[in-house]
Coordinates of C-alpha atoms in Angstrom, one line a residue:
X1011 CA -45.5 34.9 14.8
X1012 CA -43.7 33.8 18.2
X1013 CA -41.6 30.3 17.9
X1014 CA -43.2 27.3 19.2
X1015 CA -42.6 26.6 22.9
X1016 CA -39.6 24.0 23.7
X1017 CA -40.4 21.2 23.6
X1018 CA -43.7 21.2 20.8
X1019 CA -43.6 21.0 17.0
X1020 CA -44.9 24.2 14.5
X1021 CA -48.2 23.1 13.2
X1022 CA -47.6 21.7 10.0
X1023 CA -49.9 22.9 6.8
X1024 CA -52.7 20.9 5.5
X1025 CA -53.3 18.8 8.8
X1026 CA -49.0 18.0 8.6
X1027 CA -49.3 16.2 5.0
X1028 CA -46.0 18.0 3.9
X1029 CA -45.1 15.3 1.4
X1030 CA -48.7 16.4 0.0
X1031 CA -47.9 19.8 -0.7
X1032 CA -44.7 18.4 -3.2
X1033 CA -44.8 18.4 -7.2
X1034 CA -45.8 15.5 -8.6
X1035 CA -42.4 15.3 -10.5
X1036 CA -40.3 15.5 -7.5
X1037 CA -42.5 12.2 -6.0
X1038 CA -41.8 10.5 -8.9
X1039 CA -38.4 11.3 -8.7
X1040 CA -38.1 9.8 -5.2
X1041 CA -40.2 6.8 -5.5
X1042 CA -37.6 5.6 -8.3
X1043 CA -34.9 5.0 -5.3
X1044 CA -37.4 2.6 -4.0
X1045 CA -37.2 -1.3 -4.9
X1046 CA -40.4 -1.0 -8.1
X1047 CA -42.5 -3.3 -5.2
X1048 CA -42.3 -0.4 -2.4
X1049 CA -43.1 1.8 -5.1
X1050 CA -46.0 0.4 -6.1
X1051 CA -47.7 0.1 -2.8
X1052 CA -47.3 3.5 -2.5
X1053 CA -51.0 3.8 -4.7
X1054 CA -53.1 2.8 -1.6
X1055 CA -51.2 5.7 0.4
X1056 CA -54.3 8.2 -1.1
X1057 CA -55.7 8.8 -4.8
X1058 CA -53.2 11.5 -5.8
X1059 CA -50.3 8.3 -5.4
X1060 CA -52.7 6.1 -6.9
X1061 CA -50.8 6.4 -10.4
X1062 CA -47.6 8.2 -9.4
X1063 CA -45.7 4.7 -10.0
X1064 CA -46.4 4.2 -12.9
X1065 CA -43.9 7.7 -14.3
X1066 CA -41.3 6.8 -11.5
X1067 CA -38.1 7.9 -13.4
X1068 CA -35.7 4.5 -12.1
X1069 CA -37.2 1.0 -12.0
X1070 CA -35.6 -1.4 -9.4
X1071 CA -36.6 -4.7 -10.1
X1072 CA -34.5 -6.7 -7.2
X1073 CA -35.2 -9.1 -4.5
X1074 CA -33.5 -10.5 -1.4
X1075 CA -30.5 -9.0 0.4
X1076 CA -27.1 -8.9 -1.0
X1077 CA -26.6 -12.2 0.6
X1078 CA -29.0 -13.8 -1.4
X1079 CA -31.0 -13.2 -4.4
X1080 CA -34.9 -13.3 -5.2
X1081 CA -35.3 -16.1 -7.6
X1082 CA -37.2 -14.6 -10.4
X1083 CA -39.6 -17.4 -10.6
X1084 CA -41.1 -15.2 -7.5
X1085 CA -41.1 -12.2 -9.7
X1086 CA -42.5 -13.4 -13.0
X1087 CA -46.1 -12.3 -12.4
X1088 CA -45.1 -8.9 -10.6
X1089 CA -42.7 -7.7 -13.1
X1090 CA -44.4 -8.5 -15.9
X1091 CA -47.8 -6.6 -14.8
X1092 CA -45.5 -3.8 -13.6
X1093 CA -44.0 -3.0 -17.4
X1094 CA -47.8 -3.9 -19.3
X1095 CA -49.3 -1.1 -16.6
X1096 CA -46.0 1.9 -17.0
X1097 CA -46.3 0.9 -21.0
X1098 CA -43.7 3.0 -22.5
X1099 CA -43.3 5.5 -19.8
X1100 CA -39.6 7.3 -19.5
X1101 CA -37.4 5.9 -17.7
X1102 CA -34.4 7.6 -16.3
X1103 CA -32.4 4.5 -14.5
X1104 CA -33.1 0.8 -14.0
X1105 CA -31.4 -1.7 -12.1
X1106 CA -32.4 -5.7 -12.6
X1107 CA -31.1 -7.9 -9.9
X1108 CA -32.5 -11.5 -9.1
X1109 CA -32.0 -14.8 -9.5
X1110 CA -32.5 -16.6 -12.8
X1111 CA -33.1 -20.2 -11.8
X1112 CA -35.3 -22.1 -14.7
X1113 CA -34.1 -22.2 -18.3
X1114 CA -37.8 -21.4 -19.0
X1115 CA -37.5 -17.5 -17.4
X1116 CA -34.4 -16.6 -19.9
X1117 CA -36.5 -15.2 -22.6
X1118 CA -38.8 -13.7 -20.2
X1119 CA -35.9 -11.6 -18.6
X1120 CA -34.6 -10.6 -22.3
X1121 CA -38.1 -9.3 -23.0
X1122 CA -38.1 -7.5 -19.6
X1123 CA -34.5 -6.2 -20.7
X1124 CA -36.0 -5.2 -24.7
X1125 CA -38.7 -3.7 -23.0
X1126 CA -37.3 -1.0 -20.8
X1127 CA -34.7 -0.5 -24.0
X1128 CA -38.0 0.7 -25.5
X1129 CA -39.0 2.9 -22.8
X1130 CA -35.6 5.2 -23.4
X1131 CA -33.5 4.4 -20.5
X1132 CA -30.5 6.3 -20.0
X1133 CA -28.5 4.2 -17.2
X1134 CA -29.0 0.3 -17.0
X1135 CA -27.6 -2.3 -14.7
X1136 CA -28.0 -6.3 -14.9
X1137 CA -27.3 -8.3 -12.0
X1138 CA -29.1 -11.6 -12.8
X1139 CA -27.0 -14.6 -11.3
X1140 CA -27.5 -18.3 -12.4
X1141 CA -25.6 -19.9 -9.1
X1142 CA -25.3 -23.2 -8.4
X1143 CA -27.5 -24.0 -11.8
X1144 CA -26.8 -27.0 -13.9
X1145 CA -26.7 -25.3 -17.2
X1146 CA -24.1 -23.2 -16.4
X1147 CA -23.1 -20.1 -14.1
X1148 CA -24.0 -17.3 -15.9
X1149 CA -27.1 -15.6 -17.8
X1150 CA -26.6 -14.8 -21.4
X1151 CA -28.4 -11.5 -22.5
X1152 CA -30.1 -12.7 -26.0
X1153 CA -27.7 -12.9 -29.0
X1154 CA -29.1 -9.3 -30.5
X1155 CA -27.2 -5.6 -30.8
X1156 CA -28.8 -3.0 -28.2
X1157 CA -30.3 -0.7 -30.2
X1158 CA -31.3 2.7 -28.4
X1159 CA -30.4 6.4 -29.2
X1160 CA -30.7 7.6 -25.2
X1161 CA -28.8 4.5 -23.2
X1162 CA -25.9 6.4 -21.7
X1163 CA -24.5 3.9 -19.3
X1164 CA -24.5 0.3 -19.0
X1165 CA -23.2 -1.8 -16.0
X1166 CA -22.8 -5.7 -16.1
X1167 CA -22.7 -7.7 -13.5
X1168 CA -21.8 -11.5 -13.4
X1169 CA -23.6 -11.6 -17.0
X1170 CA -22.6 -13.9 -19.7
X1171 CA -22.4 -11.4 -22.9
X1172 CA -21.5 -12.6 -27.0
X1173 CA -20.5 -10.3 -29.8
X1174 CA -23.8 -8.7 -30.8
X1175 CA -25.0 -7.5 -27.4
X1176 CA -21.5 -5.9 -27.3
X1177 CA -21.6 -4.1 -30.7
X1178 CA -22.3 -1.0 -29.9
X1179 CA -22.8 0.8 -33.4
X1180 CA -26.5 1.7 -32.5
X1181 CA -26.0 3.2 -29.2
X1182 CA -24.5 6.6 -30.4
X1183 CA -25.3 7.9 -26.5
X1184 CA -23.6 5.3 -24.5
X1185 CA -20.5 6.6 -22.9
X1186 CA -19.9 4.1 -19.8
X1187 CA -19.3 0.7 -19.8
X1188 CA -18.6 -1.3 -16.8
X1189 CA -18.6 -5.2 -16.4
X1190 CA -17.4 -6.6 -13.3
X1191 CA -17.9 -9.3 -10.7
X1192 CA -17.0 -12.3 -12.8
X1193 CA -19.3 -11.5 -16.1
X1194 CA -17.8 -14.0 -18.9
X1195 CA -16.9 -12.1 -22.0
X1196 CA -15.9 -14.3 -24.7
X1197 CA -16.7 -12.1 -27.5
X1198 CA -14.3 -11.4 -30.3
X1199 CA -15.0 -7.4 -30.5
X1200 CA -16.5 -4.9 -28.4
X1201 CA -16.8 -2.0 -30.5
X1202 CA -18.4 1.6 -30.3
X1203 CA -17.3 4.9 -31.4
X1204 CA -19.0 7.2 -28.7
X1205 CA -18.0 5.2 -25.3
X1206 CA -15.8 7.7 -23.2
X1207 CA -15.2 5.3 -20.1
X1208 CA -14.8 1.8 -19.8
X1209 CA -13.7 -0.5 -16.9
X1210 CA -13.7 -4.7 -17.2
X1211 CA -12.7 -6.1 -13.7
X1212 CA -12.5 -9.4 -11.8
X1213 CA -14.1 -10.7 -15.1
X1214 CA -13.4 -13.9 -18.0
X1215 CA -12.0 -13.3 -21.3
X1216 CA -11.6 -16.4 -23.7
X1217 CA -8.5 -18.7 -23.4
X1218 CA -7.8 -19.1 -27.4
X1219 CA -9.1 -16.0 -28.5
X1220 CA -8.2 -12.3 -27.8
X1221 CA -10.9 -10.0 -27.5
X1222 CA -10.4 -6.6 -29.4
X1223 CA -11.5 -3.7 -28.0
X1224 CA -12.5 -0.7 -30.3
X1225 CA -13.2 2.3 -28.9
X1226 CA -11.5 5.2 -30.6
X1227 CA -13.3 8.0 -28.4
X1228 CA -12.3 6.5 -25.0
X1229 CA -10.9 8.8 -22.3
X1230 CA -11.0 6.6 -19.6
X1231 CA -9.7 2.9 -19.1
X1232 CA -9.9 0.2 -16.5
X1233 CA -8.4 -3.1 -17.1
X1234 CA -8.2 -5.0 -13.1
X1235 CA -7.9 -8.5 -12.1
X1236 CA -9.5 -10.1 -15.4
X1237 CA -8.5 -14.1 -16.5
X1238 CA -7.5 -15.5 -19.4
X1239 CA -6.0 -13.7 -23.0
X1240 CA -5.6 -10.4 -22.3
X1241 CA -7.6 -8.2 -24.8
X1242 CA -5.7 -6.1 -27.6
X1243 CA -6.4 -2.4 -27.6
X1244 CA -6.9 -0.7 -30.8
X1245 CA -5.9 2.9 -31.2
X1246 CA -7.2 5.3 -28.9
X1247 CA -6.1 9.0 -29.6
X1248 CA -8.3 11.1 -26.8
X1249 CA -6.9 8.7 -23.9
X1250 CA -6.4 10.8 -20.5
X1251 CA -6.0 8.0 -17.8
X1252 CA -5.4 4.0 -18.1
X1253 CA -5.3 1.6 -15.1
X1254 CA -4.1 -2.2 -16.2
X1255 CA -3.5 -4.5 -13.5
X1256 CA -2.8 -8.4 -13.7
X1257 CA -3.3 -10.2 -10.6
X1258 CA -5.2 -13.0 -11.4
X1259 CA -4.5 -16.2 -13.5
X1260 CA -3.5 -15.6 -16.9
X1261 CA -2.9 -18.1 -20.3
X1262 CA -0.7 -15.2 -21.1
X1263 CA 2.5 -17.0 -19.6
X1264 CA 5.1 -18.9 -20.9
X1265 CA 7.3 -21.1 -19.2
X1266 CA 10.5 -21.2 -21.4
X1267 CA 10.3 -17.9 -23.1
X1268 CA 10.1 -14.0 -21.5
X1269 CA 8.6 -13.0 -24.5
X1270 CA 6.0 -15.7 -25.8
X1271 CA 7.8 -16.9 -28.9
X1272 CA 9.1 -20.4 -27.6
X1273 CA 6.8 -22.2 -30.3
X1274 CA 6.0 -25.0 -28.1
X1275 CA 3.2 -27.2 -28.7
X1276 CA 3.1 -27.8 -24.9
X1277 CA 3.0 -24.2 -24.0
X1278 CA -0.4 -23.1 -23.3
X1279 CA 0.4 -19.4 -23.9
X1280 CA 2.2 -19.4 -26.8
X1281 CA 1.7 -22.1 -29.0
X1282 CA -1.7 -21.6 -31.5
X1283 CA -2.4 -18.0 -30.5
X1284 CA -5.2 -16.4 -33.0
X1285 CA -6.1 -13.0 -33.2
X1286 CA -3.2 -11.1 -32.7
X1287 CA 0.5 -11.3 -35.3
X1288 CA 3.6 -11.4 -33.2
X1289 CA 4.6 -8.1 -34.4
X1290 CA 1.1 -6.5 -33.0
X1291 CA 1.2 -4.6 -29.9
X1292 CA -1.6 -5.9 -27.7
X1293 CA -1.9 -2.9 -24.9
X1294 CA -0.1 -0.8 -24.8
X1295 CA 0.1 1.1 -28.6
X1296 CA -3.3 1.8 -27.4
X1297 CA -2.1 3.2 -23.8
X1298 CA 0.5 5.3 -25.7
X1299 CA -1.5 8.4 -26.0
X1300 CA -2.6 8.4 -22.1
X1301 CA -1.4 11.2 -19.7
X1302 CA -1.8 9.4 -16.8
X1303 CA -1.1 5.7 -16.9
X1304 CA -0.8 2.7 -14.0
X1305 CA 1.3 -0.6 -15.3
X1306 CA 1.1 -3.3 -12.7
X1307 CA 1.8 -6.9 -13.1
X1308 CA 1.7 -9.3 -10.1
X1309 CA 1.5 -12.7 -12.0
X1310 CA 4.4 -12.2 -14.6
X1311 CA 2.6 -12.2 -17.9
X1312 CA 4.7 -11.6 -20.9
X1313 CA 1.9 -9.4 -22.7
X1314 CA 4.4 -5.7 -21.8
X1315 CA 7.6 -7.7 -22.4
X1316 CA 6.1 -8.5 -25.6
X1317 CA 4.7 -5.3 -26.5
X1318 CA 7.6 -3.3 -25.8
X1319 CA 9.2 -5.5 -28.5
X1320 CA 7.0 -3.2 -31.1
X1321 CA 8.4 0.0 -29.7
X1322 CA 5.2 2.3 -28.8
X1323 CA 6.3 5.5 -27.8
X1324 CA 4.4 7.5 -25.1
X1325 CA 4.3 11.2 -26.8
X1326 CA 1.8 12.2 -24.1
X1327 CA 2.4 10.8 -21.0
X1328 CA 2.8 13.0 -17.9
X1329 CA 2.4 10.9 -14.5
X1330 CA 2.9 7.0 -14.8
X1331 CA 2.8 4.4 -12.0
X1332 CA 4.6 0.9 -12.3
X1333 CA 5.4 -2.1 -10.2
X1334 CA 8.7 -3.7 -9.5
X1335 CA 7.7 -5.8 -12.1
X1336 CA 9.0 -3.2 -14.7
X1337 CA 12.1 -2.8 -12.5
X1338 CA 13.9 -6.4 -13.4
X1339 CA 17.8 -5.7 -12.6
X1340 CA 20.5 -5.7 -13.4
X1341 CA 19.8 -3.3 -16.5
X1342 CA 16.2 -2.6 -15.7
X1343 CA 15.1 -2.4 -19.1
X1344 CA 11.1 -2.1 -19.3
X1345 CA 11.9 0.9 -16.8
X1346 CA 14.4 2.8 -18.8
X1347 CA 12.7 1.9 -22.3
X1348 CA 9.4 3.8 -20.8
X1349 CA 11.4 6.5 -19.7
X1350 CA 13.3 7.0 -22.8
X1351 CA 10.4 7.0 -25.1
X1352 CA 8.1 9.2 -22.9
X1353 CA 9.4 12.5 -23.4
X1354 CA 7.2 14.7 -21.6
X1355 CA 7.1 12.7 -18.2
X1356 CA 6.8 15.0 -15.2
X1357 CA 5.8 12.3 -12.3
X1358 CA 7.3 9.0 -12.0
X1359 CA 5.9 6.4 -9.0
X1360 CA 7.3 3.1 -8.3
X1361 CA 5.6 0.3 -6.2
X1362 CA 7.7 -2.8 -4.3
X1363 CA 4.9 -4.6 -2.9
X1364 CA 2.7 -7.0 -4.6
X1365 CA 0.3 -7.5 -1.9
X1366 CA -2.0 -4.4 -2.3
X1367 CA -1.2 -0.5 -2.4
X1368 CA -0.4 -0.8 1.7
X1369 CA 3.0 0.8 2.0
X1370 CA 5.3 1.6 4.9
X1371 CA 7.7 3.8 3.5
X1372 CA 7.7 6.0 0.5
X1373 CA 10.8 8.0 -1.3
X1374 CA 10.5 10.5 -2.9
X1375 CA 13.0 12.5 -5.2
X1376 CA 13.3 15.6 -7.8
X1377 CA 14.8 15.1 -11.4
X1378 CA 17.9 17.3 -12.0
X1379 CA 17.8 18.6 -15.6
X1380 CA 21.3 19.3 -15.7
X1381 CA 23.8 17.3 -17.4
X1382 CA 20.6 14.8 -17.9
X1383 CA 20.7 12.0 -20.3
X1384 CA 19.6 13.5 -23.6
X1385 CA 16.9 10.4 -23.7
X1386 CA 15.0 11.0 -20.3
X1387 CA 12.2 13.5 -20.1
X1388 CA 14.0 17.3 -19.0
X1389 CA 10.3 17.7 -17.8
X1390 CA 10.6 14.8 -15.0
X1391 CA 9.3 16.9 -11.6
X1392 CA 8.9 13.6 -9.0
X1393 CA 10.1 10.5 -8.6
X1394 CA 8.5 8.8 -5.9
X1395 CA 9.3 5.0 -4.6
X1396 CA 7.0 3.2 -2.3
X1397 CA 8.1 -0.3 -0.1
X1398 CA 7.5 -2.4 2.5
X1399 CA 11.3 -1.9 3.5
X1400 CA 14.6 -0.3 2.0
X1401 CA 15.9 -3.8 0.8
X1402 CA 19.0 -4.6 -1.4
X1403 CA 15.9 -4.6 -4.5
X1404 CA 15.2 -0.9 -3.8
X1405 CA 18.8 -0.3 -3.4
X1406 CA 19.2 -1.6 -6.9
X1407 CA 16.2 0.5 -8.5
X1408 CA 18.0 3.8 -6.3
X1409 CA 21.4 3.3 -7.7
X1410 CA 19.9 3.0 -11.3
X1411 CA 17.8 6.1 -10.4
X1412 CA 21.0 7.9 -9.3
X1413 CA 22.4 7.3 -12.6
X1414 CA 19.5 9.4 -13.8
X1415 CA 20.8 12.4 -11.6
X1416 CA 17.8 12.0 -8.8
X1417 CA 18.9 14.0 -6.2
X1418 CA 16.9 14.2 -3.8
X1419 CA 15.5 11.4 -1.5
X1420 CA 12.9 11.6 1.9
X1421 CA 11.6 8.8 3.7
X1422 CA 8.8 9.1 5.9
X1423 CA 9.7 7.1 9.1
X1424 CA 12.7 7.4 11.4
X1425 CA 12.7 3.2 11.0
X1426 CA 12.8 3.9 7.2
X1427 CA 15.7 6.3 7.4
X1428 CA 18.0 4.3 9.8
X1429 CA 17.7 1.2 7.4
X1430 CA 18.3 3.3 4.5
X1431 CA 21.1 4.9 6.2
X1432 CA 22.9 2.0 7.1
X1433 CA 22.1 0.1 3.8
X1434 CA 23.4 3.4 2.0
X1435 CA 26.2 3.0 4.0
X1436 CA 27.2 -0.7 3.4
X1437 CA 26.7 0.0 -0.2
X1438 CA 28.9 2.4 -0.2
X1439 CA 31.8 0.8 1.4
X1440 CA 31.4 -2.5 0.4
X1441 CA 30.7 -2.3 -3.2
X1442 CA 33.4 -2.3 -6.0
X1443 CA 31.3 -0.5 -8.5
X1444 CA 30.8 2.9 -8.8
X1445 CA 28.9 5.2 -7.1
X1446 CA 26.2 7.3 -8.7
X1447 CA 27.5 11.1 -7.7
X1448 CA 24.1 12.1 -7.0
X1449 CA 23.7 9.9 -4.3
X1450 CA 27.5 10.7 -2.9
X1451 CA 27.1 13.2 0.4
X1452 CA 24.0 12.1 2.3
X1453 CA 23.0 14.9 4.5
X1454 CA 20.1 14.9 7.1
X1455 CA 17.9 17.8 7.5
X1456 CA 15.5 17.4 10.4
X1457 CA 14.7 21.4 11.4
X1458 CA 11.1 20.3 11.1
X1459 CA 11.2 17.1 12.3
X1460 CA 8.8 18.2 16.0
X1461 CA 6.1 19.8 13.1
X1462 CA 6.7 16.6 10.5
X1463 CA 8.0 13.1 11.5
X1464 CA 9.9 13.0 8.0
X1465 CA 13.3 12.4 7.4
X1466 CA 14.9 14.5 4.2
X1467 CA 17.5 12.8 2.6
X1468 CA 19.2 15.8 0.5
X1469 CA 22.0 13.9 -2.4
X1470 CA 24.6 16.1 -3.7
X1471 CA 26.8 16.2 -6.2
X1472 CA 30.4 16.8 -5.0

């Protein structure tokens, strides 16, 4: 057959009804992208679509823009004919997001969410806001377990949740758990045996109560940005990668004490504590068996000063990532404690900026086994420091890493290497105490500096 002239279109098959000539499985799989109220009117599009809603693998009951949400008073009568006409069809995915604004449509919207528990879902987000309501910010999901042998994943968003919905010990599926975007979780447990991942973020735990968190087949945590008590982590042996961040406001501080034992009645974070003794690790005996493991504190909790009071020791840990808050001078203890009780380390990252991960110049540096302190890692590969600027704090941290044997050093800017340099320099005549030998002969190498803008900064040992 010749090609169509320029120009023209082939002639299509069956008068150009392509969609037509597609399996009825694959159209259901499409029409479950579409919001459930598109998906529905697609029945008047010919009698074959007349019912092809109705087995739609996802369900997205959502309204308005992300702006603004649907109130579900405008809802009520949709949805509810929507789940009496699928029955207990499959479904695959299903996303709720809308407004709850009457007292009156909570138990409506826990049926909903009962309902499609019934109908086997595998992945199911809530998103159902209660702004600006009198009652209170936040919809609570009824106070009964979730009980479903196929519900895989479970995201929560801006959901007020109590310990029963977060008992987990009849979901023997779910594997991923994320809550996020301000969801309240005072609950005194969340417990399940089979979750894999888990990430709470920009979210409310309690203020007198720590959460626990049991989740002993965990290989993935995210802990980012959440208020209040921190929760304590029980054990969790097949751990491959933790990220715990404090930015936000936390009880967890104390005003006259570094390490929460001050025992004042006035002190909101240490006085009255339940749920935790004071010889109890809170985070991280349960980050000790990560390989790869982030540390950041930008608010100056006491929770890791605390914990490394118990003496966890990190038998697994390969590549780990930690503020300046871990790099308190003048005997930068939290850093050398997690270097001498993480014996296999092979990467080692520092950050000196708290305003983000935005960094203008990084250093980087190679671990010299030789004559190495017996208590550091002889498998350290990388040790990498990232600023704003080479200041006298970085200059601190360098000369404690030089006592390490790091003997190597490359910044990536010209700017960078001229401040170093002439910092370096200063320090080196100015100060009275000694210098590290591996940071002695400072020698430039720029052979590739046309091909690569960076500066090598090569210590040797004399």
């Amino acid at each position: 057959m010749p090609p169509p002239q320029e120009g023209k279109r082939a002639a299509l098959p069956s008068g150009g009804d392509i969609i037509g000539t597609l399996q009825d499985d694959l159209l259901q799989h499409v029409l479950s992208f579409l919001p459930a109220q598109q998906a529905v009117r697609t029945c008047v599009l010919a009698r074959r679509w007349r019912d092809l809603w109705k087995t739609a693998t996802g369900l997205r009951i959502t309204g308005g823009h992300e702006s603004e949400l649907t109130p579900v008073h405008e809802l009520r009568e949709f949805v509810s004919h929507l789940l009496l006409l699928r029955a207990r069809a499959p479904i695959d995915t299903c996303k709720f997001r809308f407004d709850v604004v009457s007292d009156d449509d909570v138990p409506r919207v826990s049926l909903w969410i009962r309902h499609v528990i019934l109908c086997q879902v595998r992945l199911l987000q809530l998103n159902i806001s209660r702004e600006n309501h009198v009652a209170g910010p936040y919809f609570y999901v009824d106070n009964l377990p979730l009980v479903s042998r196929h519900l895989r994943s479970l995201e929560l968003i801006d959901t007020g949740l109590n310990d029963s919905f977060l008992d987990f010990a009849a979901c023997p599926a779910l594997e991923d758990l994320v809550i996020y975007n301000g969801s309240f979780v005072h609950v005194r447990k969340i417990s399940s045996k089979s979750l894999k991942r888990l990430a709470i973020i920009d979210s409310s735990f309690n203020q007198h109560i720590r959460t626990r968190i049991y989740v002993p087949s965990l290989i993935s945590l995210r802990l980012e940005d959440n208020w209040d008590r921190t929760p304590v982590l029980e054990s969790m042996p097949l751990l491959m990668a933790a990220f715990v961040r404090f930015i936000k406001e936390s009880v967890d501080r104390c005003f006259y004490s570094d390490s929460w034992d001050c025992h004042s009645e006035y002190c909101q974070g240490c006085y009255d504590l339940q749920g935790v003794n004071s010889d109890e690790c809170v985070l991280l005996k349960g980050l000790s068996e990560a390989e790869n493991l982030t540390l950041i504190d930008e608010h100056d909790t006491f929770i890791f000063r605390k914990d490394l009071n118990c003496s966890p020791t990190f038998n697994k840990l390969k590549t780990l990532l930690l503020n300046e808050y871990w790099c308190a001078p003048p005997d930068f203890h939290a850093l050398a404690y997690i270097l001498e009780h993480s014996p296999i380390l092979e990467n080692l990252t520092l950050h000196f900026f708290s305003k983000g991960p935005v960094h203008k110049v990084e250093i980087k540096g190679s671990y010299n086994a030789v004559e190495s302190l017996a208590a550091i890692s002889e498998h350290l590969k990388t040790v990498e420091v990232r600023c704003n600027s080479v200041d006298a704090e970085v200059l601190e941290i360098l000369k404690f890493l030089g006592t390490l044997n790091i003997c190597k050093l490359t910044a990536n800017t010209l700017h960078a290497f001229c401040i170093f340099a002439v910092s370096l320099y200063a320090w080196m005549n100015d100060s009275n105490e000694e210098i590290p030998s591996s940071l002695v002969k400072v020698k430039v190498v720029t052979k590739y500096f046309e091909q690569n803008p960076a500066l090598h900064l090569v210590g040797e040992k004399l």
